[in-house]
PDB file of C-alpha atoms in Angstrom:
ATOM      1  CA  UNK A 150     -76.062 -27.399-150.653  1.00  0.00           C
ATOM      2  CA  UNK A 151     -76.854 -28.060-147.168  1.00  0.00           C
ATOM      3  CA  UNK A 152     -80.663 -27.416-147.875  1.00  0.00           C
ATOM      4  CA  UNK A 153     -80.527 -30.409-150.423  1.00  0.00           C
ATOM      5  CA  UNK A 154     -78.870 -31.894-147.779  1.00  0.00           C
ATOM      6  CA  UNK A 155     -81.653 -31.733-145.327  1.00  0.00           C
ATOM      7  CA  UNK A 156     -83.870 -33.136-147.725  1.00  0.00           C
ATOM      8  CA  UNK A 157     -82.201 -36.317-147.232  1.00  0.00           C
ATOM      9  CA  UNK A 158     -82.375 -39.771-145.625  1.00  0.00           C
ATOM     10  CA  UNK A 159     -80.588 -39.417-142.454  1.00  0.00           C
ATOM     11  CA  UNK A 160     -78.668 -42.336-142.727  1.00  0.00           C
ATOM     12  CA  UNK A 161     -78.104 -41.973-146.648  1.00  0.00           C
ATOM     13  CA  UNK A 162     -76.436 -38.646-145.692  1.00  0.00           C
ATOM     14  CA  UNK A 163     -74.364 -40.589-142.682  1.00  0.00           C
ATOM     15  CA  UNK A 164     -73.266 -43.526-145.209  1.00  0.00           C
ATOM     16  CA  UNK A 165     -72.240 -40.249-147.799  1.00  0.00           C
ATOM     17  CA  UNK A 166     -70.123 -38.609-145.212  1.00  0.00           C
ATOM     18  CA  UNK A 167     -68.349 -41.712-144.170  1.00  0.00           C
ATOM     19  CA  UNK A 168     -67.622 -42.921-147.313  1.00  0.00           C
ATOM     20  CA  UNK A 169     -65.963 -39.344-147.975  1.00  0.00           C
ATOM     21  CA  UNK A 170     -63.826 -40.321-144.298  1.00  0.00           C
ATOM     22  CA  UNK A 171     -63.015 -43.731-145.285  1.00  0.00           C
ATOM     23  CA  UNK A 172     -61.692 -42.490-148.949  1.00  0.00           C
ATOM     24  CA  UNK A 173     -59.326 -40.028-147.003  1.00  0.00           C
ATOM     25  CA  UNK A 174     -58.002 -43.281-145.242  1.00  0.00           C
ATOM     26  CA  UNK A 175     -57.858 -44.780-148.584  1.00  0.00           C
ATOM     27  CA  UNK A 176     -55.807 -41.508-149.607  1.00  0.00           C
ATOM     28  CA  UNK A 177     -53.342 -41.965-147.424  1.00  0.00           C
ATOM     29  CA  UNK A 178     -52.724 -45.535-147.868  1.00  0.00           C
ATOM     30  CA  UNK A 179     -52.338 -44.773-151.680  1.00  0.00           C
ATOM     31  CA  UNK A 180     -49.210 -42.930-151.310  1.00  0.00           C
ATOM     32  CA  UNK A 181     -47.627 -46.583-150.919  1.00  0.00           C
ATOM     33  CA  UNK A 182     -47.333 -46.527-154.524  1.00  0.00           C
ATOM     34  CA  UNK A 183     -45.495 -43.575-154.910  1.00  0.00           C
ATOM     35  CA  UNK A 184     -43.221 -44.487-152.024  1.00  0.00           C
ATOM     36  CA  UNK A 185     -42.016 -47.035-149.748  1.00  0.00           C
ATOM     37  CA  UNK A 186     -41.299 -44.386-146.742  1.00  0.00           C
ATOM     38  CA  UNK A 187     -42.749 -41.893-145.083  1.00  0.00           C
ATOM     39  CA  UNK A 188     -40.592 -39.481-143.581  1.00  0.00           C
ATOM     40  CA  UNK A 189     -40.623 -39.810-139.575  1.00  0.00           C
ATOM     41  CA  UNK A 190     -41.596 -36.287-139.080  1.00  0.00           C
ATOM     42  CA  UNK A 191     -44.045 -35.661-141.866  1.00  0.00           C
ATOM     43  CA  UNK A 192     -45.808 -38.889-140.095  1.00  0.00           C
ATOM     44  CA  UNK A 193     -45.448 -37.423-136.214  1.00  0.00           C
ATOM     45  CA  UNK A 194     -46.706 -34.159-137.492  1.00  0.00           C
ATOM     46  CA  UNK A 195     -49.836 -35.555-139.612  1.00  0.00           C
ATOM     47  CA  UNK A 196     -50.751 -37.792-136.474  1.00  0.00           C
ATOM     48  CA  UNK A 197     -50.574 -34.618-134.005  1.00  0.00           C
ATOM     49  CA  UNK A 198     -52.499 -32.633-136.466  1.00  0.00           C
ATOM     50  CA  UNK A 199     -54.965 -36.151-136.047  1.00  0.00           C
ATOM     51  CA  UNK A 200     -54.907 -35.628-132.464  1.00  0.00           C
ATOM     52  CA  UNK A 201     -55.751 -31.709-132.661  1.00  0.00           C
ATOM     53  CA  UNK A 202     -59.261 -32.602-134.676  1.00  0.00           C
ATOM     54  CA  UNK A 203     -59.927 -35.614-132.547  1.00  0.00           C
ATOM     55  CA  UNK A 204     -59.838 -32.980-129.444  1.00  0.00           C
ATOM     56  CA  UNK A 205     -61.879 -30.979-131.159  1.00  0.00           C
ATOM     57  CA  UNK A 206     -64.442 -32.573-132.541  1.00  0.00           C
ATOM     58  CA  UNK A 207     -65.105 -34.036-129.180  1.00  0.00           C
ATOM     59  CA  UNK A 208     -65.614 -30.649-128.019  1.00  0.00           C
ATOM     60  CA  UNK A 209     -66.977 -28.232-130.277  1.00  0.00           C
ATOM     61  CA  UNK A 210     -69.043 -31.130-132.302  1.00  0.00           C
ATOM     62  CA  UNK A 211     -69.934 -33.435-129.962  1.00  0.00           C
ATOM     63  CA  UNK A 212     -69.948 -32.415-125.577  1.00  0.00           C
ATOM     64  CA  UNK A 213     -71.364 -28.766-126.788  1.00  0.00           C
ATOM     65  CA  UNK A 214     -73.757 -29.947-128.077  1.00  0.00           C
ATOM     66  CA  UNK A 215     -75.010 -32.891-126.059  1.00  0.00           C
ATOM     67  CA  UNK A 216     -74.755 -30.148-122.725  1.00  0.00           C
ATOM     68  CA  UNK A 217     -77.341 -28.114-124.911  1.00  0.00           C
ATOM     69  CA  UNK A 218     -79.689 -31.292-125.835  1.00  0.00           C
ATOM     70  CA  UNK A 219     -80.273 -32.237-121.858  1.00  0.00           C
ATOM     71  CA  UNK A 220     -84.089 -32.273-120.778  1.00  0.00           C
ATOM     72  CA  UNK A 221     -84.744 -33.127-117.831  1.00  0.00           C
ATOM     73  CA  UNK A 222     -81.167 -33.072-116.147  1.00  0.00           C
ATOM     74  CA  UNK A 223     -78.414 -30.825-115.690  1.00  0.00           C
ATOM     75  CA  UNK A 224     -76.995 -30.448-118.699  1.00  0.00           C
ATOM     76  CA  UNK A 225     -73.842 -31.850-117.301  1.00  0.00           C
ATOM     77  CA  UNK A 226     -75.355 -35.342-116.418  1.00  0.00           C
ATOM     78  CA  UNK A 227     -75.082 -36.801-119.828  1.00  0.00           C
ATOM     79  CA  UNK A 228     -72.279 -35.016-121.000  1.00  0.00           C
ATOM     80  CA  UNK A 229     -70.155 -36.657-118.326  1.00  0.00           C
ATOM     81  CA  UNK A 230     -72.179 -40.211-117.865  1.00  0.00           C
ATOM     82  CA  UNK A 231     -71.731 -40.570-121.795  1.00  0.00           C
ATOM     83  CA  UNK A 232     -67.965 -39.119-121.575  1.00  0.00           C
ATOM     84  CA  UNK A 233     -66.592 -41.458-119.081  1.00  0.00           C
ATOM     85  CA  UNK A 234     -68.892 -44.583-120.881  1.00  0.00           C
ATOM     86  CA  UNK A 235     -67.634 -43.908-123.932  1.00  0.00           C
ATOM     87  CA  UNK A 236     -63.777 -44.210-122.489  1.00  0.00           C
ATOM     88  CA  UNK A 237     -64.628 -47.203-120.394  1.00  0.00           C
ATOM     89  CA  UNK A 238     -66.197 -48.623-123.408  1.00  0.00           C
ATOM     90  CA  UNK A 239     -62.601 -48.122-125.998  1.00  0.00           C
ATOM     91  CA  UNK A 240     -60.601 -49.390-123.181  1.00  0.00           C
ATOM     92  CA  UNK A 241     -62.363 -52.665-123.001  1.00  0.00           C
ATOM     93  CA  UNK A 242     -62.141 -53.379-126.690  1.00  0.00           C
ATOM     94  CA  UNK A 243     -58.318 -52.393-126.305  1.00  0.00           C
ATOM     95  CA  UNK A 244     -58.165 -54.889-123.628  1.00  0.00           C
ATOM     96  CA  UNK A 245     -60.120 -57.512-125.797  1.00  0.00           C
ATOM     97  CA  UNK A 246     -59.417 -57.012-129.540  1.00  0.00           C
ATOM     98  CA  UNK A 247     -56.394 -57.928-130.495  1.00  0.00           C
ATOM     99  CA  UNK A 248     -54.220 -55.550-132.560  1.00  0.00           C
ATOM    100  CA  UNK A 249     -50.819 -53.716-132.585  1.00  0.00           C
ATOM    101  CA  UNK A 250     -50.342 -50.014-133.253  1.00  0.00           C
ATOM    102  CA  UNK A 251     -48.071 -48.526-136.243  1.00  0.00           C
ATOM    103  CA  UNK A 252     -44.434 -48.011-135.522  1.00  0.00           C
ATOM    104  CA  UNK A 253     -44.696 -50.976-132.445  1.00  0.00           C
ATOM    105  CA  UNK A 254     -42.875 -54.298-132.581  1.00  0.00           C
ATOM    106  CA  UNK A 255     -45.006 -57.369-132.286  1.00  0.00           C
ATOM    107  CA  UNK A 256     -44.378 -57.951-128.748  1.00  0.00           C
ATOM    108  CA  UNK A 257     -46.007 -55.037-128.262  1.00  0.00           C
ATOM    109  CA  UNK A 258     -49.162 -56.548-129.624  1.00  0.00           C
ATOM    110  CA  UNK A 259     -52.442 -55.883-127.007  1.00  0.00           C
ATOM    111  CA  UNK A 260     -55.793 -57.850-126.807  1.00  0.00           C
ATOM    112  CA  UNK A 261     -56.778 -62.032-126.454  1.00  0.00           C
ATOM    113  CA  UNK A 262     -53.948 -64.003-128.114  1.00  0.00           C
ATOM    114  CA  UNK A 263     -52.574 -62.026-129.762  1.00  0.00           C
ATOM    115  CA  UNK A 264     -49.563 -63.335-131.210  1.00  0.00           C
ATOM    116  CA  UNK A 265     -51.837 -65.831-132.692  1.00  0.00           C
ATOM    117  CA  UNK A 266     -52.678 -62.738-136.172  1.00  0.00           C
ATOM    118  CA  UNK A 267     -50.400 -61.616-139.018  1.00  0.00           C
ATOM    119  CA  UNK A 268     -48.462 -58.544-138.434  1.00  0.00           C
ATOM    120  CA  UNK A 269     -50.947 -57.028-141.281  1.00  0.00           C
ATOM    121  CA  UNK A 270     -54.340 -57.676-139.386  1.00  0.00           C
ATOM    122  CA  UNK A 271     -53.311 -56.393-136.367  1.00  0.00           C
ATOM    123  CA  UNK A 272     -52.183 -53.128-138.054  1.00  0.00           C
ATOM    124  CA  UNK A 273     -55.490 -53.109-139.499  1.00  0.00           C
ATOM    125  CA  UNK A 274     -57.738 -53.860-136.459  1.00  0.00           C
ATOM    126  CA  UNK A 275     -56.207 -51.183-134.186  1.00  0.00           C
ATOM    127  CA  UNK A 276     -57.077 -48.429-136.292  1.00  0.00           C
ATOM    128  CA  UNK A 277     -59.894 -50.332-137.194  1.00  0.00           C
ATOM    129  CA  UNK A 278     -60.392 -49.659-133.052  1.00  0.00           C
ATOM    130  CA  UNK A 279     -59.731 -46.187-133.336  1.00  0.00           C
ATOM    131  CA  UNK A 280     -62.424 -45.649-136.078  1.00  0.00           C
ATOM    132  CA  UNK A 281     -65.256 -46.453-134.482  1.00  0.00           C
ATOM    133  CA  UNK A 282     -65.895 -43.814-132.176  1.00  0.00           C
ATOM    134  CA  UNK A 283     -64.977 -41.622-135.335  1.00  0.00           C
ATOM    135  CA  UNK A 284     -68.025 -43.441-137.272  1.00  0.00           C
ATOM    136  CA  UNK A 285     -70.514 -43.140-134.497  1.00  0.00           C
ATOM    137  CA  UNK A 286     -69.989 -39.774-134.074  1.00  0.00           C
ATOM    138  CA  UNK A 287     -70.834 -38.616-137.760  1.00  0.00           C
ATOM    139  CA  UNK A 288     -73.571 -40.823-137.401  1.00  0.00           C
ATOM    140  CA  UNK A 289     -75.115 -39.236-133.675  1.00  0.00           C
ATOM    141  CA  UNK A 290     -74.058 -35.697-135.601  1.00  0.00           C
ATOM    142  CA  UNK A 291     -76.649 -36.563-138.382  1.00  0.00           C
ATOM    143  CA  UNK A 292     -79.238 -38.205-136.231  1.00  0.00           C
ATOM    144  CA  UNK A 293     -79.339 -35.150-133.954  1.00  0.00           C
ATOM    145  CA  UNK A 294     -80.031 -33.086-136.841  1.00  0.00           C
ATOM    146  CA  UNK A 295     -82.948 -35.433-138.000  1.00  0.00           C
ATOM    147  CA  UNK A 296     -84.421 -35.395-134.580  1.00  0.00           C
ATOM    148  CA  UNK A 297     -84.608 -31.434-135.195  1.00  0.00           C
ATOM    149  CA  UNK A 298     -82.924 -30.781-132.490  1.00  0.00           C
ATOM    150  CA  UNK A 299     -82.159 -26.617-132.562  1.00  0.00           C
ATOM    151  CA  UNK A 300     -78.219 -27.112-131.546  1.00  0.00           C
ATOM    152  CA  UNK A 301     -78.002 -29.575-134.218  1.00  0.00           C
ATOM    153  CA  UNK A 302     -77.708 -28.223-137.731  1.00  0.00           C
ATOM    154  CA  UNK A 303     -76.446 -30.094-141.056  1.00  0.00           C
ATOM    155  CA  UNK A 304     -73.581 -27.638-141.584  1.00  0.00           C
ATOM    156  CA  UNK A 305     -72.129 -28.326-137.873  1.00  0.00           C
ATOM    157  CA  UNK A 306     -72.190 -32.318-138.940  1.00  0.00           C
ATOM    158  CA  UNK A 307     -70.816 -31.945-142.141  1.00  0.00           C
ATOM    159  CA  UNK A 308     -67.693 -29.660-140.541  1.00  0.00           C
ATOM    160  CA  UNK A 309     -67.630 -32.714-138.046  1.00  0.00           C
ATOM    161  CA  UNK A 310     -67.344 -35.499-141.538  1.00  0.00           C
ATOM    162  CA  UNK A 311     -64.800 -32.839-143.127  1.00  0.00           C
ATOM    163  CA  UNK A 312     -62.808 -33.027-140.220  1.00  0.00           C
ATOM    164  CA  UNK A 313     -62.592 -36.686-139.368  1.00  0.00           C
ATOM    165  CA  UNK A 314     -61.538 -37.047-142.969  1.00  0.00           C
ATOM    166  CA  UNK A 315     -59.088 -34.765-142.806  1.00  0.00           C
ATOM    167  CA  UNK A 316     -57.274 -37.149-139.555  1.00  0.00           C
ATOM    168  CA  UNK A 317     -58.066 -40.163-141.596  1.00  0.00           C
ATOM    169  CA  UNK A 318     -55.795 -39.519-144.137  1.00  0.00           C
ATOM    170  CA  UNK A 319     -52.598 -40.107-141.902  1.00  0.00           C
ATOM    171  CA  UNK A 320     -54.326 -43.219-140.664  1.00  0.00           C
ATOM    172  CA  UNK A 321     -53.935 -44.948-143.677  1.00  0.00           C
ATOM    173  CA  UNK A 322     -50.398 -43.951-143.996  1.00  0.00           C
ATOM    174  CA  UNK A 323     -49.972 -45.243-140.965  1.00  0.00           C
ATOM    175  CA  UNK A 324     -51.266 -48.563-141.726  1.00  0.00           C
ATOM    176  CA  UNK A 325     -49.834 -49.072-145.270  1.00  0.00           C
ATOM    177  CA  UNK A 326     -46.465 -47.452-144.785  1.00  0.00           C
ATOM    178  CA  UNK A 327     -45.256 -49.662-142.040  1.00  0.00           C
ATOM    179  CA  UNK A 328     -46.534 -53.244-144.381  1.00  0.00           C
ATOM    180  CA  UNK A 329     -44.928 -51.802-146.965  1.00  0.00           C
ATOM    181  CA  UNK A 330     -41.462 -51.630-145.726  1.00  0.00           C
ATOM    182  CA  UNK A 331     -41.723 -54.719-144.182  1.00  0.00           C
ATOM    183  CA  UNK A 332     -41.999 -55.904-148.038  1.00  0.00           C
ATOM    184  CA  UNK A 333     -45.499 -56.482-148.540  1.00  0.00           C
ATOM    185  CA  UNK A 334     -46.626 -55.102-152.108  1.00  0.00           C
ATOM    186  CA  UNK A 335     -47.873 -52.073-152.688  1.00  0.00           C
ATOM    187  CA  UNK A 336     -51.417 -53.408-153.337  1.00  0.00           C
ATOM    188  CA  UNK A 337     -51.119 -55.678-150.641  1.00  0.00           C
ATOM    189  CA  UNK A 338     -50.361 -52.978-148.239  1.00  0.00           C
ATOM    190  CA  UNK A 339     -52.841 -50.186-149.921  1.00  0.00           C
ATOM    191  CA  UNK A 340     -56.159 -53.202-149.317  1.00  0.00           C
ATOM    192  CA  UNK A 341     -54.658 -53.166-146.249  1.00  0.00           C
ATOM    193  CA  UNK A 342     -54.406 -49.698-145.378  1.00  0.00           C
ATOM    194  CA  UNK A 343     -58.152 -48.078-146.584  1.00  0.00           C
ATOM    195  CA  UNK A 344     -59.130 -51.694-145.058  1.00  0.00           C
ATOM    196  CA  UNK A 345     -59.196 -49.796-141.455  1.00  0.00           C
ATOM    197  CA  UNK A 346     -61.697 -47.340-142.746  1.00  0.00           C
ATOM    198  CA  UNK A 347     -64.537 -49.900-143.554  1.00  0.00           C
ATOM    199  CA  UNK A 348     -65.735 -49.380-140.128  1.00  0.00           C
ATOM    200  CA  UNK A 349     -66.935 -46.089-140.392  1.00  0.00           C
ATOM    201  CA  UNK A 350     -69.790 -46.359-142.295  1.00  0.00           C
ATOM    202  CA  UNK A 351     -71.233 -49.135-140.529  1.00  0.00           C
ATOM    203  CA  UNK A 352     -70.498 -47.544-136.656  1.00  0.00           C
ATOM    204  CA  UNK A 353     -72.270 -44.578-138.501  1.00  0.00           C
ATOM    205  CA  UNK A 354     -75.335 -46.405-139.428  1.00  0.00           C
ATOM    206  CA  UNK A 355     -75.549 -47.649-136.119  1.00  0.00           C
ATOM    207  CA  UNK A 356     -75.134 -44.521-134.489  1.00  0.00           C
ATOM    208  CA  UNK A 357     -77.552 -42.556-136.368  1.00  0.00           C
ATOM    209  CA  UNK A 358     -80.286 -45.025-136.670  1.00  0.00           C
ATOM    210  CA  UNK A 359     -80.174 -45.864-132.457  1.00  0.00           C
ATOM    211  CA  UNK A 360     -80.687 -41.892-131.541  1.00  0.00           C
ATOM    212  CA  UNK A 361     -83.259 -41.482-134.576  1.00  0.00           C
ATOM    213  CA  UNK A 362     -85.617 -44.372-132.498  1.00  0.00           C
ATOM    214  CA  UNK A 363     -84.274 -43.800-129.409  1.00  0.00           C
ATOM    215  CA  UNK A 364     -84.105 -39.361-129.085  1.00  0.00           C
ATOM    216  CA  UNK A 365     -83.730 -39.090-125.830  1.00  0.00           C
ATOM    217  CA  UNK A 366     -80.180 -40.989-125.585  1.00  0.00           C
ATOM    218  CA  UNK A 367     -78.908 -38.768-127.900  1.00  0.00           C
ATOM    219  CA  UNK A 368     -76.965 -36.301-125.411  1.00  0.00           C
ATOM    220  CA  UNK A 369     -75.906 -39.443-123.984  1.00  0.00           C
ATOM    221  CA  UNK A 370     -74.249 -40.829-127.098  1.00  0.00           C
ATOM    222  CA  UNK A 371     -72.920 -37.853-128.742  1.00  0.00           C
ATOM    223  CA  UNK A 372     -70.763 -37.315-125.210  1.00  0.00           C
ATOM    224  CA  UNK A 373     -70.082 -41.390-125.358  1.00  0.00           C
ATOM    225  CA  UNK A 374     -68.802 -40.938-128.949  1.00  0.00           C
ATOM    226  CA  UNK A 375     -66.522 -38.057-127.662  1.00  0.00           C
ATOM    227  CA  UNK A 376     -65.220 -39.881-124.716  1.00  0.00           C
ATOM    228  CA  UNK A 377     -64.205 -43.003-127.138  1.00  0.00           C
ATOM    229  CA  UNK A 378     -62.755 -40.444-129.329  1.00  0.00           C
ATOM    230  CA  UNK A 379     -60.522 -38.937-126.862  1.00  0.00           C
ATOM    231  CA  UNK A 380     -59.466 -42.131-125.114  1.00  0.00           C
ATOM    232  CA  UNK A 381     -57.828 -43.035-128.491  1.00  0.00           C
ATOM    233  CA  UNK A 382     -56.015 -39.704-128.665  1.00  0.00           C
ATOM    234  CA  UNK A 383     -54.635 -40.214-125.082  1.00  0.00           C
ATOM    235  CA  UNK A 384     -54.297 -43.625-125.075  1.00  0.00           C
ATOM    236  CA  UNK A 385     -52.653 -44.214-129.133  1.00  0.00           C
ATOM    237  CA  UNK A 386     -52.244 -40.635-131.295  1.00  0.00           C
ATOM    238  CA  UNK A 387     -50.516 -38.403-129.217  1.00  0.00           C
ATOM    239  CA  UNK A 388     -48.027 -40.947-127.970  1.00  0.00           C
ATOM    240  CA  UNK A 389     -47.406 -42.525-131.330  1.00  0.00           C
ATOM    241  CA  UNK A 390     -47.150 -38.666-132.608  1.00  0.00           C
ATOM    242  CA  UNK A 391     -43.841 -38.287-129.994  1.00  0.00           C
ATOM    243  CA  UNK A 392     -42.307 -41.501-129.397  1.00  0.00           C
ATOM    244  CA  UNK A 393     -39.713 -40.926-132.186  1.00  0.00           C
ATOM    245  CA  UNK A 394     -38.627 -37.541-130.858  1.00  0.00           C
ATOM    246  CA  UNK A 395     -40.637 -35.117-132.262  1.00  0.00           C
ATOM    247  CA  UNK A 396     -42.600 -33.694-129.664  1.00  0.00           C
ATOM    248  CA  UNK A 397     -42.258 -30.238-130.477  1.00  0.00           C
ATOM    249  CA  UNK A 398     -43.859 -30.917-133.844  1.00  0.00           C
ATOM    250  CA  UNK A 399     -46.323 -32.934-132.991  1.00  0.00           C
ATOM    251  CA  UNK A 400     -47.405 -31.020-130.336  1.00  0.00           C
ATOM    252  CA  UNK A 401     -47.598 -27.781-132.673  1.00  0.00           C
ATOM    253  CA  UNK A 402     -49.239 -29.590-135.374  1.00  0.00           C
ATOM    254  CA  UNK A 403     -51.686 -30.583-132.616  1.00  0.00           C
ATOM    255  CA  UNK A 404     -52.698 -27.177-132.001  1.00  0.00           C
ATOM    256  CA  UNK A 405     -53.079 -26.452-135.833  1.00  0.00           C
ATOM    257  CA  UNK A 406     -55.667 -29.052-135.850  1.00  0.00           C
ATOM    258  CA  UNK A 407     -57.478 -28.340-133.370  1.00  0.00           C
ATOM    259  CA  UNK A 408     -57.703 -24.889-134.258  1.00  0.00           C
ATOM    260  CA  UNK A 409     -58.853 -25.952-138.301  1.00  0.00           C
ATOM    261  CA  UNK A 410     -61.865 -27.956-136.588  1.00  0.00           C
ATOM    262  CA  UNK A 411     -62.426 -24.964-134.771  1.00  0.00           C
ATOM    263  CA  UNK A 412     -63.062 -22.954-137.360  1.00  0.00           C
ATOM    264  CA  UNK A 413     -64.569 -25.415-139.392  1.00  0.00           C
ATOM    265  CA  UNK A 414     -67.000 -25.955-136.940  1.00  0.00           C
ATOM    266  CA  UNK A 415     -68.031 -22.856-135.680  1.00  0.00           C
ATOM    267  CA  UNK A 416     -67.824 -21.227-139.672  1.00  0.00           C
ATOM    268  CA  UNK A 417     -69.716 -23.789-140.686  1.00  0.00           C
ATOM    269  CA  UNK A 418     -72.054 -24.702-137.373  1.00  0.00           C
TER     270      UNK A 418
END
């Protein structure tokens, strides 16, 4: 499989793997029409398991990796310059985009004006938000393996797709659950809901066709895709994961994650 794989268009391959992580999103916003709730600890525990394979993607999939690609430089240099970018670069958009995250109440909403958008598109465009860091860094994962790079390999960025699928799918529960008890339809709130993933496969697209021209920022933005990805953990998933109470699970269900990307990564990688 991952031989055929390699045989591939680089960014065919990225747009494949995205479109598997925005269908788990979808997943997860189709349980709206088996059910209009979602019990409150099934959700804290799905979004702390989230937060585990966010933490380790960045990690095993992403900073490793970029250390190992440094020419040139320490291999620290653009590990950390693409790190701390990558945050700086998530909480600007927070600052700017306008959006509100599941389980807030609208005067909660963050961003320009934004009081001015439907309860529904602000869901939407804060996990929107959170996605594309996710997106970029299947797409950097792919394009490092095209550039034939020796700590890249296909089976490392596939692990990487697997596992931001696998957070995705609470995501979309997430989205659709909270539109759906506030009495929007089911269909309504499922377009919604897989709505957020959309941005995958374009932020993956973009990320794997800027380090296929560009091969020497790729260190550089596989660390900047890992620093965006754990700003959103800090910043949205683990506090969204315990702000009902459920710390203890979330935080255990945290570990569990980040111990199944792991493994997926190093099995597979």
């Amino acid at each position: 499989m991952f031989d055929y794989l390699k045989t591939l268009d680089p960014v065919v391959i990225a747009l494949l793997a995205t479109v598997f992580t925005w269908g788990m999103t979808a997943l997860g916003a189709a349980l709206v029409f088996t059910q209009k709730n979602m019990n409150q600890k099934f959700l804290d525990s799905m979004l702390g398991f989230a937060g585990g394979v966010m933490i380790a993607a960045s990690f095993w999939s992403l900073l490793t990796p970029a250390i190992e690609m440094a020419e040139g430089v320490p291999g620290w240099v653009p590990a950390a310059v693409g790190f701390i970018l990558g945050g700086l670069f998530l909480w600007g958009v927070d600052k700017i985009l306008p959006h509100l995250h599941p389980g807030q109440k609208m005067e909660r909403a963050e961003g320009i004006h934004p009081k001015n958008k439907k309860r529904s598109t602000l869901l939407v465009l804060a996990i929107t938000l959170h996605n594309i860091p996710e997106g970029l860094a299947v797409g950097v994962a792919f394009g490092a393996v095209a550039a034939g790079f020796e700590s890249a390999s296909i089976a490392g960025a596939v692990a990487l797709a697997i596992g931001i699928g696998i957070q995705n799918f609470p995501e979309g529960v997430a989205v659709a659950m909270p539109l759906r008890r506030d009495g929007m339809s089911r269909a309504k709130s499922f377009m919604y809901g897989q709505a957020s993933g959309l941005v995958e496969p374009i932020a993956a697209v973009i990320g794997v066709l800027a380090v296929t021209f560009i091969e020497p920022m790729l260190p550089y933005a596989l660390s900047f895709a890992a620093g965006a990805m754990i700003f959103v953990v800090v910043e949205e998933v683990i506090p969204s994961s315990q702000e009902e109470g459920n710390k203890d699970l979330a935080s255990l269900t945290l570990m569990i994650g980040f111990t199944v990307m792991m493994i997926l990564d190093v099995a597979l990688g």
